[in-house]
């Protein structure tokens, strides 16, 4: 217990305080804002200083403009140089020169070389600052005549750089200090307003004993009655009340199971209620060595409750006799699976607390199925389940029987088939048989379709008619589909190495297409085996049980973008309404396959085949026929411009080696 408390405290320890997080957030926002304001103010100050320097340069120029104009007019170079030299003591200057109107410098004075300024400062603030003062003849009107020369004065850029550094350091110091003060003040306020109440709530919940968890209520915080914290506390308290109510109701239900009369009444309600059209099952269970304890506190009964689905109803008809109504299970196969799970929980050894001995409970289960809108009462249904339970008990311990003996045998065969499939997956006993797809006009093999086959008990390869249904029910269809894709890609890679470009078709199940990892796994296979565009053909059956056809059509379009051909199989047997066909027009389907059911009726009954062919031609999609078995069927298809077909007339699906020997190596025409 001490170890559990220590582990709990370790889990609840605060590793990153909200105080630190919100202070870091406030400081970050403050720094970004301050940097923005510093940049604005700095450029403003520098621009002001530029204007001041430009004004000073103009004042300096105007102070010598008259004598300088006279000396330039008299071409008195010595006097002109002397006047320029008088400007050397002016501190802000680092250059002064006289320039003729054609911008050719004539005379300049030499200033001491200034200290260097970084290039980025020169470029950012457009330094150095220069002014040009025009020089006119004293005898002319400056407004109507051209200047005889210009006095060009340049300010020392290092002075501006000094001002920039000084202003930046001052602004940084001032604003960073302000940011620190604001961050501390705002963080303190947020800490007092939000973090402290949250900490007190966390401490209260952390110190809560486990026995008080389900009915605990948080005390209201006076200053937070009308804000988000108040809403959080009220929501928590409401949820706790609902949880406490649900736990009490569950405890009352599990401690007082319905009796036989109440159970029959609930079954009658199910038969005559809104779900009357749906199948369901009831089970009668007899347990030997139930053990001590009442209701849900009995270990055996408790284990039954853990296995049963949520919507099930468990009734206690006697000391060791129980009845279960499983409303949500419609198929006998699933009911048998649940019964096996219940039997496994019954057979779990139980140790008694008083005598210290271990009990080994056994049981027998009878199952009765209600078929939608069947003319039967709840009492009769329970009688059927009891009769099945008595028959199971006479056969021995831990037996499960349906009321209909034939159904029990069928379910056992189904469970055996399930075990065989799982065993075959473990041993990797699956392979692909190949059937040619031919140009029925020339007999040339134009493609092939791969069919999954399982190694049977006698060593041959085959596949049960309901194999796909069973595989989907036991949840292995996605793995089998991936295995089939991998085997097909391996065949294509081997063909490519031998310069065989024949396309290979593989069927996809509706379950496989709806898997989230289908496309990533397919991309990986294409990359690993280096499958060429158009070499892999994937067939999706129109009758596949696809819950979201919109998403499936998106997946099919993505397959085309990957360079994979897409064909629609079983066309006409599924959802071919006008709305479905309209959606299909936007998906780049390479071909539609006429189902073998329609081909089998040719040439006598060609209505459905004509309809499918007309739809395909209207949508400009290539047609293929499957299940071609007679020359008459072949003739009708060719007469109706359907060139491509497959079926027993040409070849049954055969092992890969036989297919290659017969159709690839010898280039046989059929």
XYZ file of C-alpha atoms in Angstrom:
670
model
C 0.000 0.000 0.000
C 2.870 2.344 0.848
C 4.442 1.567 -2.524
C 1.158 2.382 -4.328
C 0.860 5.711 -2.471
C 4.459 6.577 -3.402
C 3.810 5.708 -7.033
C 0.657 7.812 -7.000
C 2.503 10.828 -5.557
C 5.178 10.369 -8.207
C 2.566 10.411 -10.975
C 0.889 13.540 -9.566
C 4.110 15.490 -8.987
C 4.267 18.772 -10.914
C 7.248 18.727 -13.247
C 6.527 21.924 -15.186
C 4.707 24.473 -13.084
C 2.052 26.645 -14.667
C 3.705 29.615 -12.934
C 6.902 29.072 -14.881
C 5.022 28.420 -18.110
C 2.856 31.536 -17.882
C 5.821 33.695 -16.772
C 7.797 32.435 -19.772
C 4.829 33.180 -22.033
C 4.375 36.703 -20.607
C 8.099 37.386 -20.839
C 8.221 36.135 -24.423
C 5.291 38.317 -25.490
C 6.794 41.302 -23.645
C 10.190 40.818 -25.309
C 8.701 40.590 -28.795
C 6.566 43.682 -28.192
C 9.485 45.627 -26.703
C 11.792 44.732 -29.596
C 9.131 46.034 -31.950
C 8.822 49.331 -30.064
C 12.592 49.681 -29.731
C 12.993 49.335 -33.490
C 10.317 51.966 -34.150
C 11.708 54.445 -31.616
C 15.293 53.890 -32.682
C 14.531 54.695 -36.309
C 12.551 57.730 -35.148
C 15.437 59.048 -33.024
C 17.976 58.442 -35.779
C 15.777 60.230 -38.314
C 15.505 63.199 -35.971
C 19.273 63.279 -35.528
C 19.742 63.143 -39.306
C 17.527 66.179 -39.692
C 19.528 68.010 -36.990
C 22.837 67.195 -38.685
C 21.515 68.270 -42.074
C 20.348 71.596 -40.604
C 23.742 72.159 -38.973
C 25.532 71.447 -42.245
C 23.329 73.942 -44.066
C 24.036 76.603 -41.401
C 27.778 75.991 -41.729
C 27.556 76.252 -45.507
C 25.578 79.495 -45.428
C 28.116 81.029 -43.034
C 30.841 80.917 -45.700
C 28.765 81.016 -48.865
C 29.311 84.769 -49.602
C 33.153 84.940 -49.379
C 33.419 81.523 -50.980
C 31.238 82.624 -53.922
C 33.421 85.706 -54.470
C 36.688 83.737 -54.377
C 35.304 81.128 -56.783
C 34.052 83.881 -59.120
C 37.524 85.514 -59.059
C 39.130 82.130 -59.630
C 41.191 82.797 -56.530
C 42.145 79.241 -55.690
C 44.303 80.218 -52.759
C 41.499 82.165 -51.097
C 39.010 79.417 -51.852
C 41.283 76.822 -50.253
C 41.768 79.076 -47.255
C 38.024 79.418 -46.728
C 37.572 75.656 -46.958
C 40.391 75.159 -44.462
C 38.595 77.385 -41.971
C 35.902 74.666 -41.754
C 38.286 72.041 -40.310
C 37.644 72.877 -36.654
C 33.915 72.264 -37.079
C 33.446 68.985 -35.189
C 30.679 67.325 -37.168
C 32.392 67.656 -40.585
C 34.654 65.085 -42.134
C 34.548 66.416 -45.717
C 34.158 69.807 -47.525
C 34.688 70.451 -51.216
C 33.759 72.823 -54.042
C 32.093 71.152 -57.027
C 31.442 72.734 -60.403
C 27.948 72.616 -61.960
C 28.999 69.611 -64.007
C 29.689 67.809 -60.679
C 33.484 67.837 -61.194
C 35.282 68.417 -57.840
C 37.786 71.287 -57.926
C 39.009 72.015 -54.405
C 38.575 70.178 -51.082
C 40.008 70.379 -47.606
C 41.484 67.399 -45.797
C 40.011 66.231 -42.508
C 41.507 63.589 -40.190
C 40.374 60.095 -41.223
C 37.352 59.072 -39.132
C 36.843 55.805 -37.324
C 35.134 53.028 -39.306
C 31.389 52.410 -39.138
C 29.826 48.950 -39.792
C 28.460 48.606 -43.311
C 25.032 47.456 -42.113
C 24.647 50.682 -40.097
C 25.665 52.753 -43.138
C 23.095 50.929 -45.290
C 20.277 50.928 -42.684
C 20.414 54.661 -41.929
C 21.584 55.951 -45.333
C 24.905 57.342 -44.083
C 26.873 59.565 -44.514
C 24.717 62.722 -44.385
C 25.494 65.230 -47.153
C 24.214 68.697 -48.054
C 24.951 70.717 -51.173
C 24.900 74.587 -50.923
C 24.807 76.439 -54.287
C 27.278 79.315 -54.864
C 26.035 82.322 -56.902
C 27.731 85.435 -58.219
C 27.122 88.348 -55.792
C 25.922 90.483 -58.686
C 23.125 88.256 -59.931
C 19.704 87.254 -58.656
C 19.905 83.684 -57.239
C 16.315 82.970 -58.211
C 16.900 83.530 -61.945
C 20.504 82.503 -62.518
C 22.451 79.289 -62.406
C 24.958 78.633 -59.575
C 28.626 78.950 -60.469
C 29.550 76.049 -58.167
C 28.383 74.018 -55.171
C 29.754 73.672 -51.664
C 29.341 70.014 -50.632
C 29.547 69.281 -46.892
C 29.498 65.769 -45.353
C 28.886 64.904 -41.682
C 31.098 62.429 -39.864
C 29.138 59.083 -39.916
C 30.892 57.845 -36.777
C 29.093 60.517 -34.737
C 25.773 59.176 -35.992
C 26.955 55.638 -35.174
C 27.823 56.753 -31.628
C 24.355 58.225 -31.251
C 22.795 54.972 -32.566
C 24.716 52.827 -30.071
C 23.926 55.173 -27.198
C 20.203 55.319 -28.044
C 19.983 51.535 -28.500
C 21.663 50.787 -25.160
C 19.421 53.290 -23.395
C 16.251 51.896 -24.941
C 17.276 48.300 -24.259
C 18.099 49.005 -20.635
C 14.897 50.949 -20.043
C 12.514 48.607 -21.805
C 14.096 45.367 -20.547
C 13.785 46.660 -17.008
C 10.179 47.569 -17.780
C 9.567 44.096 -19.265
C 10.997 42.442 -16.171
C 8.805 44.514 -13.872
C 5.703 43.871 -15.995
C 6.398 40.115 -16.278
C 6.823 39.773 -12.530
C 3.722 41.859 -11.808
C 1.495 40.090 -14.348
C 2.811 36.650 -13.319
C 2.138 37.413 -9.667
C -1.414 38.491 -10.465
C -2.111 35.402 -12.609
C -0.505 33.180 -9.991
C -2.713 34.549 -7.236
C -5.842 34.529 -9.381
C -5.545 31.146 -11.152
C -2.560 29.028 -10.098
C -3.213 29.127 -6.335
C -6.848 27.925 -6.653
C -5.756 25.181 -9.070
C -3.030 24.055 -6.657
C -5.480 23.893 -3.793
C -7.875 21.805 -5.946
C -5.009 19.485 -6.976
C -3.885 19.034 -3.348
C -7.457 18.302 -2.294
C -7.894 15.648 -4.996
C -4.442 14.147 -4.376
C -5.091 13.648 -0.676
C -8.524 12.103 -1.323
C -8.867 8.505 0.002
C -9.915 5.923 -2.607
C -13.038 5.098 -0.610
C -14.342 8.660 -1.042
C -13.472 9.186 -4.717
C -16.840 8.322 -6.265
C -18.903 10.757 -4.153
C -16.366 13.524 -3.461
C -17.453 17.152 -4.024
C -15.154 20.153 -4.476
C -15.791 23.190 -2.299
C -16.689 26.403 -4.154
C -14.015 29.152 -4.251
C -15.534 32.496 -3.124
C -13.799 34.643 -5.746
C -14.466 32.197 -8.591
C -18.188 31.525 -8.430
C -18.964 33.185 -11.772
C -15.811 32.482 -13.817
C -14.297 29.477 -15.621
C -12.924 27.954 -12.401
C -16.388 28.106 -10.894
C -17.814 26.350 -13.965
C -15.062 23.700 -13.709
C -15.875 23.016 -10.047
C -19.626 22.837 -10.690
C -19.107 20.516 -13.685
C -16.852 18.236 -11.624
C -19.387 18.081 -8.798
C -22.225 17.329 -11.229
C -20.235 14.511 -12.875
C -19.381 13.082 -9.461
C -23.061 13.045 -8.531
C -23.950 11.262 -11.779
C -21.117 8.765 -11.233
C -22.227 8.067 -7.675
C -25.793 7.587 -8.865
C -24.709 5.216 -11.659
C -22.499 3.181 -9.307
C -25.309 2.833 -6.801
C -27.726 1.770 -9.544
C -25.196 -0.727 -10.894
C -24.594 -2.121 -7.426
C -28.311 -2.488 -6.800
C -28.768 -4.181 -10.197
C -25.926 -6.607 -9.731
C -26.920 -7.513 -6.187
C -30.531 -8.173 -7.091
C -30.732 -10.061 -10.377
C -34.175 -10.494 -12.015
C -35.999 -13.726 -11.271
C -37.557 -16.005 -13.895
C -40.821 -14.087 -14.124
C -39.065 -10.752 -14.495
C -36.657 -12.197 -17.063
C -39.507 -13.616 -19.188
C -41.220 -10.220 -19.020
C -38.065 -8.491 -20.312
C -37.806 -11.050 -23.136
C -41.451 -10.360 -24.065
C -40.673 -6.634 -24.189
C -37.747 -7.330 -26.518
C -39.899 -9.537 -28.782
C -42.729 -6.993 -29.033
C -40.645 -3.821 -28.893
C -39.117 -1.562 -31.534
C -36.393 -4.143 -32.272
C -38.846 -6.959 -32.963
C -37.511 -7.448 -36.487
C -33.964 -8.221 -35.327
C -32.674 -11.607 -34.170
C -31.309 -12.186 -30.681
C -30.332 -15.083 -28.410
C -31.021 -16.226 -24.885
C -28.820 -18.637 -22.965
C -29.605 -20.840 -20.017
C -26.579 -21.595 -17.859
C -26.276 -24.187 -15.104
C -23.160 -24.003 -12.904
C -21.932 -26.727 -10.584
C -19.954 -25.526 -7.537
C -21.117 -21.917 -7.708
C -19.248 -21.128 -4.508
C -19.827 -18.626 -1.728
C -21.008 -15.051 -1.977
C -24.218 -13.393 -3.043
C -24.945 -11.575 -6.298
C -22.016 -9.825 -7.921
C -19.853 -10.666 -4.902
C -19.840 -14.322 -5.936
C -16.572 -14.829 -7.905
C -18.179 -17.047 -10.562
C -21.061 -14.632 -11.175
C -18.660 -11.703 -11.142
C -16.581 -13.362 -13.865
C -19.748 -13.846 -15.959
C -20.568 -10.143 -15.674
C -17.100 -9.218 -16.958
C -17.575 -11.314 -20.109
C -21.140 -10.289 -20.978
C -21.688 -7.304 -23.314
C -23.018 -4.122 -21.698
C -26.580 -4.424 -23.034
C -27.009 -8.025 -21.843
C -29.493 -9.015 -19.153
C -28.447 -11.611 -16.537
C -31.146 -13.247 -14.406
C -30.827 -15.797 -11.588
C -33.520 -18.421 -11.923
C -32.308 -20.671 -9.116
C -29.307 -21.329 -6.903
C -27.131 -22.491 -9.785
C -29.286 -21.682 -12.821
C -28.890 -18.414 -14.735
C -30.446 -16.938 -17.870
C -28.889 -14.393 -20.223
C -30.554 -12.320 -22.934
C -28.016 -11.052 -25.468
C -29.954 -8.493 -27.511
C -27.133 -7.214 -29.695
C -25.903 -10.592 -31.028
C -27.932 -11.693 -34.050
C -25.783 -14.448 -35.629
C -25.554 -17.944 -34.087
C -21.829 -18.068 -34.772
C -21.225 -15.011 -32.561
C -23.555 -16.405 -29.889
C -21.508 -19.627 -29.775
C -18.318 -17.601 -29.445
C -19.781 -15.684 -26.463
C -20.981 -18.945 -24.902
C -17.443 -20.343 -25.125
C -16.086 -17.247 -23.392
C -18.704 -17.646 -20.655
C -17.771 -21.303 -20.241
C -14.078 -20.390 -19.953
C -14.903 -17.891 -17.182
C -17.048 -20.508 -15.396
C -14.205 -23.059 -15.495
C -11.718 -20.682 -13.826
C -10.727 -22.221 -10.443
C -12.117 -20.315 -7.406
C -10.567 -20.334 -3.913
C -13.000 -20.037 -0.965
C -12.074 -17.591 1.777
C -13.659 -19.526 4.693
C -12.486 -23.109 4.048
C -9.373 -22.262 2.023
C -10.105 -24.841 -0.669
C -10.095 -24.432 -4.460
C -13.306 -25.080 -6.370
C -13.374 -26.115 -10.016
C -16.793 -25.013 -11.345
C -18.281 -26.713 -14.385
C -21.323 -25.839 -16.404
C -23.655 -26.492 -19.292
C -25.184 -23.899 -21.620
C -28.260 -24.089 -23.820
C -28.894 -21.459 -26.501
C -32.163 -20.523 -28.178
C -32.333 -18.146 -31.125
C -35.168 -15.712 -31.733
C -35.655 -15.046 -35.447
C -37.129 -11.650 -36.263
C -40.949 -11.452 -35.898
C -41.121 -15.159 -35.029
C -44.463 -16.238 -33.525
C -43.128 -17.316 -30.144
C -43.492 -16.115 -26.554
C -40.768 -15.315 -24.082
C -41.726 -18.317 -21.970
C -41.483 -20.659 -24.979
C -38.067 -19.219 -25.891
C -36.842 -19.855 -22.342
C -38.270 -23.414 -22.497
C -36.291 -24.036 -25.694
C -33.085 -22.777 -24.068
C -33.713 -24.985 -21.012
C -34.277 -28.026 -23.201
C -30.996 -27.353 -25.001
C -29.254 -26.912 -21.646
C -30.581 -30.254 -20.349
C -29.412 -31.980 -23.550
C -25.976 -30.391 -23.109
C -25.840 -31.583 -19.482
C -26.635 -35.179 -20.533
C -23.720 -35.102 -22.994
C -21.230 -34.341 -20.208
C -19.527 -31.437 -18.480
C -18.961 -28.036 -20.071
C -21.123 -28.698 -23.124
C -22.841 -26.010 -25.242
C -25.843 -26.810 -27.445
C -28.357 -24.886 -29.541
C -32.017 -25.789 -29.328
C -31.851 -26.916 -32.984
C -29.386 -29.859 -33.102
C -28.494 -29.217 -36.728
C -27.531 -25.610 -35.910
C -25.127 -26.767 -33.206
C -23.348 -29.073 -35.639
C -23.187 -26.269 -38.223
C -21.698 -23.839 -35.701
C -19.125 -26.401 -34.622
C -18.116 -26.850 -38.241
C -17.843 -23.070 -38.550
C -15.614 -22.873 -35.464
C -13.480 -25.693 -36.844
C -13.146 -23.763 -40.100
C -12.112 -20.678 -38.132
C -9.392 -22.663 -36.346
C -8.177 -24.075 -39.675
C -7.880 -20.580 -41.178
C -5.952 -19.279 -38.182
C -3.718 -22.346 -38.265
C -3.075 -21.861 -41.991
C -2.098 -18.245 -41.357
C 0.374 -19.320 -38.690
C 1.937 -21.910 -41.051
C 1.770 -19.593 -44.084
C -0.211 -22.222 -46.038
C -1.511 -19.803 -48.668
C -0.537 -19.446 -52.314
C -1.848 -17.890 -55.530
C -3.368 -19.727 -58.486
C -3.312 -17.871 -61.805
C -6.009 -17.729 -64.497
C -5.301 -16.198 -67.938
C -7.255 -13.261 -69.338
C -7.350 -13.504 -73.123
C -8.262 -11.577 -76.210
C -11.113 -13.826 -77.266
C -10.738 -12.767 -80.892
C -7.066 -13.716 -81.294
C -6.568 -16.106 -78.366
C -3.621 -14.030 -77.133
C -3.075 -13.919 -73.348
C -3.395 -10.238 -72.389
C -3.329 -10.520 -68.616
C -3.870 -12.783 -65.622
C -5.865 -12.856 -62.401
C -4.560 -14.293 -59.147
C -6.831 -16.286 -56.821
C -6.016 -17.078 -53.188
C -5.823 -20.757 -52.305
C -5.290 -22.540 -48.969
C -3.524 -25.836 -48.409
C -6.213 -28.315 -47.381
C -5.884 -31.292 -45.033
C -5.331 -33.712 -47.937
C -2.445 -31.640 -49.303
C -4.377 -30.121 -52.207
C -5.080 -26.399 -52.579
C -8.578 -24.961 -52.517
C -10.850 -22.397 -50.880
C -14.228 -22.781 -49.209
C -17.167 -20.909 -50.728
C -17.714 -18.922 -47.513
C -14.005 -18.384 -46.834
C -14.170 -14.587 -47.267
C -17.168 -14.277 -44.928
C -15.460 -16.312 -42.197
C -12.172 -14.415 -42.609
C -13.974 -11.086 -42.233
C -15.908 -12.293 -39.169
C -12.773 -13.440 -37.330
C -10.931 -10.241 -38.276
C -8.102 -11.648 -40.430
C -9.243 -10.399 -43.850
C -6.892 -7.412 -43.758
C -3.862 -9.636 -43.021
C -4.884 -12.088 -45.754
C -5.358 -9.228 -48.210
C -1.880 -7.915 -47.458
C -0.463 -11.429 -47.869
C -2.180 -11.722 -51.246
C -0.786 -8.351 -52.353
C 2.707 -9.363 -51.239
C 2.543 -12.678 -53.118
C 1.266 -10.891 -56.233
C 4.013 -8.235 -56.090
C 6.609 -10.998 -55.682
C 5.303 -12.684 -58.868
C 5.379 -9.382 -60.796
C 8.927 -8.643 -59.642
C 10.030 -12.073 -60.820
C 8.296 -11.530 -64.183
C 9.943 -8.139 -64.592
C 13.387 -9.679 -64.082
C 12.533 -12.088 -66.919
C 11.182 -9.275 -69.160
C 7.581 -10.486 -68.792
C 5.249 -7.475 -68.870
C 1.942 -9.299 -68.390
C -0.373 -7.397 -65.954
C -1.641 -9.311 -62.916
C -5.041 -8.695 -61.290
C -5.654 -9.098 -57.557
C -9.000 -8.798 -55.769
C -9.448 -6.408 -52.844
C -12.015 -6.954 -50.108
C -14.153 -4.113 -48.802
C -12.594 -4.601 -45.353
C -9.087 -4.167 -46.751
C -9.886 -0.922 -48.596
C -11.254 0.625 -45.387
C -8.082 -0.086 -43.381
C -6.208 3.110 -42.455
C -2.831 1.503 -43.224
C -3.873 0.090 -46.621
C -2.314 2.801 -48.791
C 0.965 3.102 -46.804
C 1.442 -0.692 -46.924
C 0.690 -0.756 -50.658
C 3.173 2.061 -51.345
C 5.796 0.109 -49.383
C 5.177 -3.048 -51.455
C 5.345 -1.125 -54.748
C 8.621 0.483 -53.704
C 10.138 -2.752 -52.369
C 9.308 -4.847 -55.451
C 9.695 -1.955 -57.937
C 6.335 -2.543 -59.601
C 5.988 -0.756 -62.965
C 2.985 1.414 -63.830
C 0.048 -0.578 -65.157
C 1.581 -3.928 -64.200
C -0.500 -4.338 -61.031
C -4.301 -4.390 -61.421
C -6.527 -4.235 -58.335
C -10.155 -5.356 -58.522
C -12.764 -4.038 -56.102
C -16.034 -5.938 -55.954
C -19.131 -3.790 -56.218
C -20.870 -6.060 -53.699
C -18.190 -5.500 -51.040
C -19.566 -4.383 -47.683
C -18.132 -0.860 -47.674
C -19.552 1.495 -45.069
C -18.162 4.697 -46.587
C -18.185 4.520 -50.376
C -17.105 8.160 -50.650
C -13.866 7.364 -48.834
C -13.460 4.164 -50.849
C -13.700 6.100 -54.111
C -11.005 8.484 -52.840
C -8.789 5.469 -52.160
C -9.420 4.113 -55.665
C -8.434 7.454 -57.176
C -5.224 7.403 -55.113
C -4.469 3.925 -56.483
C -4.578 5.319 -60.000
C -2.172 8.090 -58.991
C 0.215 5.368 -57.834
C 0.183 3.887 -61.341
C -2.121 0.984 -60.421
C -4.954 -0.036 -62.720
C -8.364 -0.308 -61.049
C -11.177 -2.595 -62.217
C -14.707 -3.005 -60.897
C -15.763 -6.620 -60.383
C -19.276 -8.098 -59.871
C -20.735 -5.072 -61.652
C -24.519 -4.998 -61.520
C -24.825 -7.102 -58.355
C -24.389 -4.305 -55.822
C -25.107 -0.603 -55.638
C -25.403 0.396 -59.292
C -28.012 3.090 -58.802
C -27.867 6.351 -60.731
C -26.259 8.203 -57.807
C -23.575 5.534 -57.496
C -22.897 5.592 -61.250
C -22.630 9.378 -61.164
C -19.952 9.143 -58.438
C -18.202 6.396 -60.379
C -17.807 8.679 -63.405
C -15.342 10.815 -61.438
C -13.100 7.845 -60.600
C -10.620 6.672 -63.273
C -11.771 3.022 -63.483
C -9.824 1.094 -66.144
C -12.341 -1.678 -66.746
C -15.669 -3.147 -65.671
C -16.029 -6.934 -65.417
C -19.330 -8.531 -66.385
C -20.123 -10.973 -63.602
C -20.165 -14.711 -64.305
C -23.861 -14.837 -63.342
C -24.766 -12.699 -66.362
C -22.297 -14.497 -68.646
C -23.707 -17.913 -67.642
C -27.127 -17.030 -69.085
C -25.693 -16.139 -72.503
C -26.675 -16.295 -75.279
C -30.262 -17.203 -74.351
C -30.774 -14.396 -71.803
C -28.633 -11.405 -72.676
C -30.643 -8.594 -71.034
C -28.345 -7.995 -68.050
C -25.153 -8.381 -70.063
C -26.466 -5.822 -72.572
C -27.291 -3.391 -69.749
C -23.814 -3.672 -68.213
C -22.186 -3.304 -71.639
C -24.288 -0.221 -72.414
C -23.349 1.411 -69.100
C -19.646 0.726 -69.687
C -19.748 2.121 -73.221
C -21.660 5.211 -72.053
C -18.949 5.808 -69.457
C -16.200 4.997 -71.982
C -14.794 2.167 -69.831
C -13.265 -1.075 -71.161
C -15.299 -4.262 -70.662
C -14.152 -7.711 -69.552
C -16.192 -10.870 -69.096
C -15.520 -13.536 -66.483
C -16.841 -17.055 -66.233
C -16.729 -17.740 -69.998
C -17.270 -21.486 -70.303
C -18.776 -22.163 -73.750
C -18.087 -21.225 -77.342
C -21.628 -19.834 -77.573
C -20.877 -17.390 -74.771
C -17.608 -16.435 -76.426
C -19.382 -15.855 -79.729
C -22.045 -13.600 -78.200
C -19.409 -11.535 -76.396
C -17.335 -11.062 -79.549
C -20.435 -10.148 -81.566
C -21.124 -7.436 -78.988
C -17.567 -6.037 -79.209
C -16.445 -7.472 -75.845
C -12.960 -8.745 -76.652
C -11.466 -9.627 -73.280
C -12.567 -12.539 -71.139
C -11.545 -15.293 -68.777
C -13.060 -18.542 -67.693
C -12.872 -22.321 -67.851
C -13.234 -22.231 -71.647
C -9.647 -20.998 -71.730
C -8.243 -22.315 -68.432
C -9.123 -22.839 -64.804
C -6.940 -21.097 -62.188
C -3.728 -23.135 -62.068
C -0.520 -23.061 -59.988
C 2.026 -20.418 -60.966
C 4.555 -22.874 -62.461
C 1.886 -24.510 -64.626
C 0.601 -21.114 -65.781
C 4.074 -19.926 -66.774
C 4.861 -23.181 -68.577
C 1.610 -23.216 -70.510
C 1.008 -19.528 -71.296
C 4.282 -17.626 -70.908
C 7.196 -19.866 -71.840
C 5.470 -21.517 -74.805
C 3.407 -18.398 -75.738
C 0.338 -20.583 -76.174
C -2.772 -19.071 -77.705
C -6.154 -20.226 -76.399
